[in-house]
Coordinates of C-alpha atoms in Angstrom, one line a residue:
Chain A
X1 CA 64.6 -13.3 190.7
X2 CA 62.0 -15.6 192.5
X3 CA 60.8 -16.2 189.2
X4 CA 64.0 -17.4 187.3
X5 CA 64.3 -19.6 190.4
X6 CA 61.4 -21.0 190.1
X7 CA 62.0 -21.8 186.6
X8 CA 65.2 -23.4 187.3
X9 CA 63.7 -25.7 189.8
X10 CA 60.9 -26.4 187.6
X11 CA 63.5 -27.6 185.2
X12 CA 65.7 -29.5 187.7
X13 CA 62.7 -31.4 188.4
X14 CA 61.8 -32.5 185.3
X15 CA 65.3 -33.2 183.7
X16 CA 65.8 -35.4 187.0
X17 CA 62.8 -37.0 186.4
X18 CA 63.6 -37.4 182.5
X19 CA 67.1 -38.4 183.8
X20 CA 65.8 -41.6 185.6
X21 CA 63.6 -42.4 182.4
X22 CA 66.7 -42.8 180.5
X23 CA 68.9 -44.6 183.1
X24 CA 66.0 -47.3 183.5
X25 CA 65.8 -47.4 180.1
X26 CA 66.1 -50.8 178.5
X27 CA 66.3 -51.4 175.0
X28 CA 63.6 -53.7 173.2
X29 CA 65.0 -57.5 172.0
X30 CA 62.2 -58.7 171.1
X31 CA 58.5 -56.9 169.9
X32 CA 55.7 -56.9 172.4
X33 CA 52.8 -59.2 171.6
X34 CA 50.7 -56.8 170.0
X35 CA 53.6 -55.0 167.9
X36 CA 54.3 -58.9 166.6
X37 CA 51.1 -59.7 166.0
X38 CA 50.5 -56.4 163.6
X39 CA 53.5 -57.3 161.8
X40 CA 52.5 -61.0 160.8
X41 CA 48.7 -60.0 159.9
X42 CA 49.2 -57.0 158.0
X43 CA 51.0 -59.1 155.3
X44 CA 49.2 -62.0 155.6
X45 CA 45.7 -60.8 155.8
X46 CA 45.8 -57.2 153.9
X47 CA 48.7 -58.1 151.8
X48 CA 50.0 -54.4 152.7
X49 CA 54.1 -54.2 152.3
X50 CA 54.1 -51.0 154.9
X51 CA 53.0 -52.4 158.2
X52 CA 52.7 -49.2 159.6
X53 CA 49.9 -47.8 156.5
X54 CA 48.4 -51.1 157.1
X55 CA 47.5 -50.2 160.9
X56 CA 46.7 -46.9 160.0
X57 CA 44.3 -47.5 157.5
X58 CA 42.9 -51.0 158.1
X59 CA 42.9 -51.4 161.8
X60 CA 43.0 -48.5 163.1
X61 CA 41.5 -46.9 160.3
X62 CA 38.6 -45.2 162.8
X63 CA 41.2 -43.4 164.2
X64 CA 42.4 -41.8 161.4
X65 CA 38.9 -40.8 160.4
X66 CA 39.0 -39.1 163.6
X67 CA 42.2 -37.4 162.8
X68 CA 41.1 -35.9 159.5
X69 CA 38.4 -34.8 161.3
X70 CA 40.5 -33.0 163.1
X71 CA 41.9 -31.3 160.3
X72 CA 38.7 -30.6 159.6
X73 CA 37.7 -29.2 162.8
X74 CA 41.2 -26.8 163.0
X75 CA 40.8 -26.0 159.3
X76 CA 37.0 -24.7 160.4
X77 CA 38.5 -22.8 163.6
X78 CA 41.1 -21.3 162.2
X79 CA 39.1 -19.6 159.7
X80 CA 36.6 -19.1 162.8
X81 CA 39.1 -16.6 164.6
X82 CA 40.7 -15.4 161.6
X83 CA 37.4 -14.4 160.4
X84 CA 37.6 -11.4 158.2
X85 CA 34.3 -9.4 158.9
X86 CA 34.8 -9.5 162.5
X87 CA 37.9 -7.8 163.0
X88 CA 37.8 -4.0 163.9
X89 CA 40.0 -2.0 162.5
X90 CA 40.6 -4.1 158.8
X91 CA 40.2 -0.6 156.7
X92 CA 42.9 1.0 159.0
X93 CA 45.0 -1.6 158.8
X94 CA 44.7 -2.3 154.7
X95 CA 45.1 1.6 154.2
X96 CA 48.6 2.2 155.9
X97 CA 50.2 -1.1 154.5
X98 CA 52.3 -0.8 151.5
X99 CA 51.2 -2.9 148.6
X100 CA 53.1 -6.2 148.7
X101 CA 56.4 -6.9 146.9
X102 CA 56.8 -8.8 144.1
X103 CA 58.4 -12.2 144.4
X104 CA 62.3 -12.4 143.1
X105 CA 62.7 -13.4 139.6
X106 CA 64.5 -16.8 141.1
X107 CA 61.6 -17.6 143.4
X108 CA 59.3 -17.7 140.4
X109 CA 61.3 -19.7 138.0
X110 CA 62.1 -21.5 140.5
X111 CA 58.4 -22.2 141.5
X112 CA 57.8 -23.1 137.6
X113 CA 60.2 -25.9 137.9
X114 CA 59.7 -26.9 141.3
X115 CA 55.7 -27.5 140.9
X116 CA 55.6 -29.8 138.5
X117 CA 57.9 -31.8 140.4
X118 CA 56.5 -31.5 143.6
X119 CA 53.0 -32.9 142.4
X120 CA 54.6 -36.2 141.2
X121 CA 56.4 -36.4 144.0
X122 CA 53.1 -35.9 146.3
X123 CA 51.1 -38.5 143.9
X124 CA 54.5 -41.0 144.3
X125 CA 54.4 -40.5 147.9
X126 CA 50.3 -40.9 148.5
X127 CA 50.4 -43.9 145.9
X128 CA 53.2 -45.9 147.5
X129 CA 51.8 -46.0 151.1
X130 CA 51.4 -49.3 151.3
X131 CA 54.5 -50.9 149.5
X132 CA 57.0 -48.4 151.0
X133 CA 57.3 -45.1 153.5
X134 CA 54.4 -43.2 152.7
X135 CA 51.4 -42.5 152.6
X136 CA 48.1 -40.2 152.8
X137 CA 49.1 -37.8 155.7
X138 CA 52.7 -37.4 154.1
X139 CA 51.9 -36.8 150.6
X140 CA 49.1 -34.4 151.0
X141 CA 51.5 -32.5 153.6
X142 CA 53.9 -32.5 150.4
X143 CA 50.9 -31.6 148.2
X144 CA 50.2 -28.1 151.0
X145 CA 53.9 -27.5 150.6
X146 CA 53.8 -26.9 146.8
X147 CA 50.9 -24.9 147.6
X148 CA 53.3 -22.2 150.0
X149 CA 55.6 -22.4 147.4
X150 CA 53.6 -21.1 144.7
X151 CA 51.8 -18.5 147.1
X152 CA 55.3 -17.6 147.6
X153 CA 56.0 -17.1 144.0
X154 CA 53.1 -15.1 143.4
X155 CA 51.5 -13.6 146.9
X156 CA 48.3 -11.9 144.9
X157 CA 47.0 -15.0 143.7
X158 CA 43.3 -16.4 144.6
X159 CA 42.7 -19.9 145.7
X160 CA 39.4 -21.1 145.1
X161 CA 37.9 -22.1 148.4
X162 CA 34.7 -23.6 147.0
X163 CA 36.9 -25.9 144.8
X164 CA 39.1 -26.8 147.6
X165 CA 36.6 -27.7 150.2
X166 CA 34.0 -28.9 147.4
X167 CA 37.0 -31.8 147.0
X168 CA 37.8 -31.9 150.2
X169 CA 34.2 -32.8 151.2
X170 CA 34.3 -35.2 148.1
X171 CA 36.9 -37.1 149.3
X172 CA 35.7 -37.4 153.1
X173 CA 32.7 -39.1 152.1
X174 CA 34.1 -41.4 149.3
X175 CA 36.2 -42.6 152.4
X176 CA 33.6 -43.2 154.7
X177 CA 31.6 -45.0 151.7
X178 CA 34.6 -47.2 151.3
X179 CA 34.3 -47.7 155.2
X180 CA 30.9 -49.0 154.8
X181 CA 31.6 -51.1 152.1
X182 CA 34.1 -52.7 154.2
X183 CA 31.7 -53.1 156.9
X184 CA 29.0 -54.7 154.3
X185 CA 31.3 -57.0 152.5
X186 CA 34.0 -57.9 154.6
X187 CA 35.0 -57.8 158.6
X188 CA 34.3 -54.7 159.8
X189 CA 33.9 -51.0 158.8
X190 CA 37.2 -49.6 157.0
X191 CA 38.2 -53.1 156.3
X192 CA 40.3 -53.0 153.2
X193 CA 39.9 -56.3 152.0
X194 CA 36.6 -55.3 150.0
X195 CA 39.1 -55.3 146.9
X196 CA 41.2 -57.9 145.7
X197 CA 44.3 -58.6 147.6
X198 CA 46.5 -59.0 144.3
X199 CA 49.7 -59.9 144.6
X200 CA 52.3 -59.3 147.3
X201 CA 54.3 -55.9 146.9
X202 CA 52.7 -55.2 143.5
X203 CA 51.1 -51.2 142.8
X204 CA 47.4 -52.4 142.7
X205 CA 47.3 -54.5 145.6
X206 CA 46.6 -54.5 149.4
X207 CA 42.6 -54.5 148.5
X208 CA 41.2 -50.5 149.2
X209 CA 44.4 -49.4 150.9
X210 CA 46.1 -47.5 148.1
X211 CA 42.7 -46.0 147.4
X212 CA 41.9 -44.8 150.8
X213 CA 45.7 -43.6 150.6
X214 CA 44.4 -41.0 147.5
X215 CA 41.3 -40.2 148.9
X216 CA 43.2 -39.5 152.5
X217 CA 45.9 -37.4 150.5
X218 CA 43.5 -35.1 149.0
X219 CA 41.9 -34.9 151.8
X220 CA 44.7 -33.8 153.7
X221 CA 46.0 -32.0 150.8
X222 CA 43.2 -29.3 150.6
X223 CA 42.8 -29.1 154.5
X224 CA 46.1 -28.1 154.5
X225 CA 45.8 -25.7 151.7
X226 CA 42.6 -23.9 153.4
X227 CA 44.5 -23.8 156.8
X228 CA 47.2 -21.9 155.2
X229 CA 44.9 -19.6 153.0
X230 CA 43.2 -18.7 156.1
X231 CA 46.7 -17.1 157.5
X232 CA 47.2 -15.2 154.4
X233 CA 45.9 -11.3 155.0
Chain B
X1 CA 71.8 -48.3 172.8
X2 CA 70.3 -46.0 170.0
X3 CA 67.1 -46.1 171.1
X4 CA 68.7 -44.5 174.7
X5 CA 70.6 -41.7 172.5
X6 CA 67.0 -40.6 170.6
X7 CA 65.7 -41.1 174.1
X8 CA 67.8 -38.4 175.0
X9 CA 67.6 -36.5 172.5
X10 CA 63.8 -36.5 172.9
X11 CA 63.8 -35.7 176.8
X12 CA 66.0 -33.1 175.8
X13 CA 64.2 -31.0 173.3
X14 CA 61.2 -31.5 175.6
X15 CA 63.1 -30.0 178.4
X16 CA 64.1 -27.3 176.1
X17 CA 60.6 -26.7 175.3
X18 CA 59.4 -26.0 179.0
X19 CA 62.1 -23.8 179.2
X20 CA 60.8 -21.8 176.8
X21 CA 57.4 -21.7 177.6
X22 CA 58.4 -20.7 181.3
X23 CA 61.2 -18.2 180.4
X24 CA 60.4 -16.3 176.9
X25 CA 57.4 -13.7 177.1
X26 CA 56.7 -13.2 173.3
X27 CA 53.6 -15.4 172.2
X28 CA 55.3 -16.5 169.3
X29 CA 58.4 -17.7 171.5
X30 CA 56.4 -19.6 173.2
X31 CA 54.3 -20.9 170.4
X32 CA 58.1 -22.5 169.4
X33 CA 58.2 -24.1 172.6
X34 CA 54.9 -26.0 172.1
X35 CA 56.0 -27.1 169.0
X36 CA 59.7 -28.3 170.3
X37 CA 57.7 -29.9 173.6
X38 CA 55.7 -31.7 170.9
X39 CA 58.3 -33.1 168.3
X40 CA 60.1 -33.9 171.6
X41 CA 57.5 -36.5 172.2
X42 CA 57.3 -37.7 168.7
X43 CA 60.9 -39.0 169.4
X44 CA 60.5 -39.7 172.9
X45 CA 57.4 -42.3 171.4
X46 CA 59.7 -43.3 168.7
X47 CA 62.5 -44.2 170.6
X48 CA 60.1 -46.5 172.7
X49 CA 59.1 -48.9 169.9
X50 CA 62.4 -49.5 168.8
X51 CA 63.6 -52.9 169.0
X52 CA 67.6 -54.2 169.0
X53 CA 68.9 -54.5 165.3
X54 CA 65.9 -53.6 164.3
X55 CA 64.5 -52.0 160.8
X56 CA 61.4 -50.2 159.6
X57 CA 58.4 -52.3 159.3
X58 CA 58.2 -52.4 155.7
X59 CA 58.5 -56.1 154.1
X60 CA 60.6 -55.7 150.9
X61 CA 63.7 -57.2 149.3
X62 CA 65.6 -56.6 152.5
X63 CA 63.2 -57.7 155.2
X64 CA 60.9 -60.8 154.0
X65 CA 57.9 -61.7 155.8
X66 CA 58.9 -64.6 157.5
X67 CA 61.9 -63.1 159.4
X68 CA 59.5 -59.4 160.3
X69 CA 58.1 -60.1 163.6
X70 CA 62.2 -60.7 165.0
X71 CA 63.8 -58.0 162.8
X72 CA 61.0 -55.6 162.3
X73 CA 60.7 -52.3 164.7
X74 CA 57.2 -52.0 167.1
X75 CA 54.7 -50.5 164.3
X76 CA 52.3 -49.2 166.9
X77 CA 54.3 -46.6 168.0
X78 CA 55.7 -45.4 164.5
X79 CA 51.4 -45.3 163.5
X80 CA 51.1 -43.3 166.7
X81 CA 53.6 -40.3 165.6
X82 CA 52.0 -40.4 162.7
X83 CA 48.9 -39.4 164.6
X84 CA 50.7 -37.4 166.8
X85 CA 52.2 -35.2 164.2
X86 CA 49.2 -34.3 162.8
X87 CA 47.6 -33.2 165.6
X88 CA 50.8 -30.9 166.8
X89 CA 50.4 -29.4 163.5
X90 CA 46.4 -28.5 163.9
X91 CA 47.6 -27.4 167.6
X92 CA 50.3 -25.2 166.6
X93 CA 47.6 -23.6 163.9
X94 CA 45.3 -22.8 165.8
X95 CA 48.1 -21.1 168.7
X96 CA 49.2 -19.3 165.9
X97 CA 45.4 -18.1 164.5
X98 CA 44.8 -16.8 168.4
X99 CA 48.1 -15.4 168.5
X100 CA 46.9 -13.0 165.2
X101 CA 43.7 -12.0 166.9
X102 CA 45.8 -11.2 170.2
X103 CA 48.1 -9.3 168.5
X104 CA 45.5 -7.1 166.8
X105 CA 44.0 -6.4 170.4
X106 CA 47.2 -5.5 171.9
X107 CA 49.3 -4.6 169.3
X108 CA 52.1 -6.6 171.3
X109 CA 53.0 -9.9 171.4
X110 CA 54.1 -10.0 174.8
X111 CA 51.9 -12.3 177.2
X112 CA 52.3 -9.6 180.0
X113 CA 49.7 -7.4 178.1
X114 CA 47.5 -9.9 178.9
X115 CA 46.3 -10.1 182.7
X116 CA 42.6 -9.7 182.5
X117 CA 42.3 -13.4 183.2
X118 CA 44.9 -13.6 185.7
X119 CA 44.5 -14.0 188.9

């Protein structure tokens, strides 16, 4: 009894609290200097359509080094805890479970169609992060989605972890080379404009962005891809 | 205006969230809650950087360069969620990793199993 009421308060609290936030609540008319400023140099100086990519990777690339490292770091954790040889009773457990079911017929055809589909739409996705909405983090999220689907399809199958972090690793230092080059060649480390700028809104252009974008997707992609391995019994 | 209805609706599922956390005692329940407490955010940051009339920050056909920095939304925030999202998602990974290894200890989900570091 004490405790629900407790709770209650607790909430009372906060959604008065929240409640003021809202009522004081003023809607933007104009950006803040720093939010304008973004918006005119990520066009002008790094020739990147998506403002938002163009922050992400360019100047505040560090930070999303820092983020896959993260990935990293949980993808390493996960399979820390979940570690296989040091649980206790794995025999027990493996001996009374029934052997698992076979996916439906429509989950597999429907996997054989989906797949396909889902890579190109991944590659589209990674690809187009700096003319539209897009980008690294989103496509290789996609990329990890196809990958449930076709563990889904068929639960028996084997991912090759050596492949996946082989590529994984690949990737993270082609994208810190590409952040030194930046820092030899042009303003600062991850600076994209070590490539030509090209023109405005065209595929190859926006100097190294669209190839940090791939090399951030597969990054993503195969972090992902071990994270959800590592659930799997 | 919209920007005070996703406000809302942010506060909202954050509230939500707490609630669960505080009320439900099944690991996974509560695992939910985190995750709702942290998409909460995500809109709750979103709803922030939105400016009147505004659009995404993305200079095509329908938004040329010239006429961004009055028309455009605050791209800081929108990079932030971005940020944000991925680290709710390594969070909510590794909750669910110690959630396996405290269910094979226990063989319950429920946090009341679980007082040897309560005090």
């Amino acid at each position: 009894m004490i405790r629900r009421a407790g709770i209650a308060l607790a909430i009372t609290l906060f959604g008065l609290m929240f409640a003021g936030l809202v009522l004081h609540h003023v809607e933007r008319r104009t950006l803040p200097p720093l939010g304008k400023r973004y918006v005119e140099l990520v066009p002008q100086e790094l020739g990147a359509a998506n403002v938002v990519t163009g922050i992400l990777l360019t100047y505040r690339g560090f930070d999303t080094l820092g983020e896959v490292a993260v990935l990293f770091m949980v993808a390493a954790g996960v399979g820390l805890v979940l570690d296989k040889r040091g649980r206790r009773n794995e025999g027990q457990r493996r001996g009374t479970r029934s052997p698992p079911r076979q996916a439906s017929e429509i989950v597999r055809t429907g996997a054989q169609i989906l797949l396909p589909l889902l890579a190109i739409f991944a590659a589209y996705i990674i690809m187009h992060g700096h003319l539209s909405a897009g980008g690294g983090f989103q496509g290789g999220a996609v990329l990890a989605s196809g990958l449930v689907l076709s563990l889904f399809a068929d639960p028996q199958q084997r991912l090759d972890q050596r492949f996946l972090s082989r590529t994984e690793s690949a990737a993270g230092v082609l994208f810190v080379l590409v952040g030194v080059a930046g820092l030899l060649f042009a303003g600062g480390f991850l600076d994209s404009r070590v490539l030509p700028l090209g023109q405005f809104g065209a595929f190859f252009s926006a100097g190294s962005i669209p190839v940090l974008s791939v090399l951030l997707g597969i990054k993503v992609g195969c972090e992902l891809s071990v994270i959800i391995d590592r659930f799997r019994t | 205006m919209i920007s005070t209805v996703v406000l809302t609706t942010g506060l909202t599922l954050l509230l939500i969230g707490l609630w669960g956390i505080l009320r439900h005692r099944n690991i996974l329940r509560i695992v939910i809650a985190f995750s709702l407490i942290g998409t909460g955010t995500h809109i709750v940051i979103v709803a922030i950087g939105y400016v009147e009339n505004g659009t995404a920050a993305i200079i095509d056909r329908g938004l040329s360069a010239a006429e961004a920095p009055m028309r455009a939304v605050d791209p800081i925030p929108s990079a932030l969620t971005v940020t944000a999202i991925v680290i709710g998602l390594a969070v909510t990974a590794i909750m669910l990793a110690f959630a396996i290894r405290l269910y094979e200890a226990k063989k319950t989900l429920s946090i009341d199993a679980f007082t040897e570091s309560k005090w």
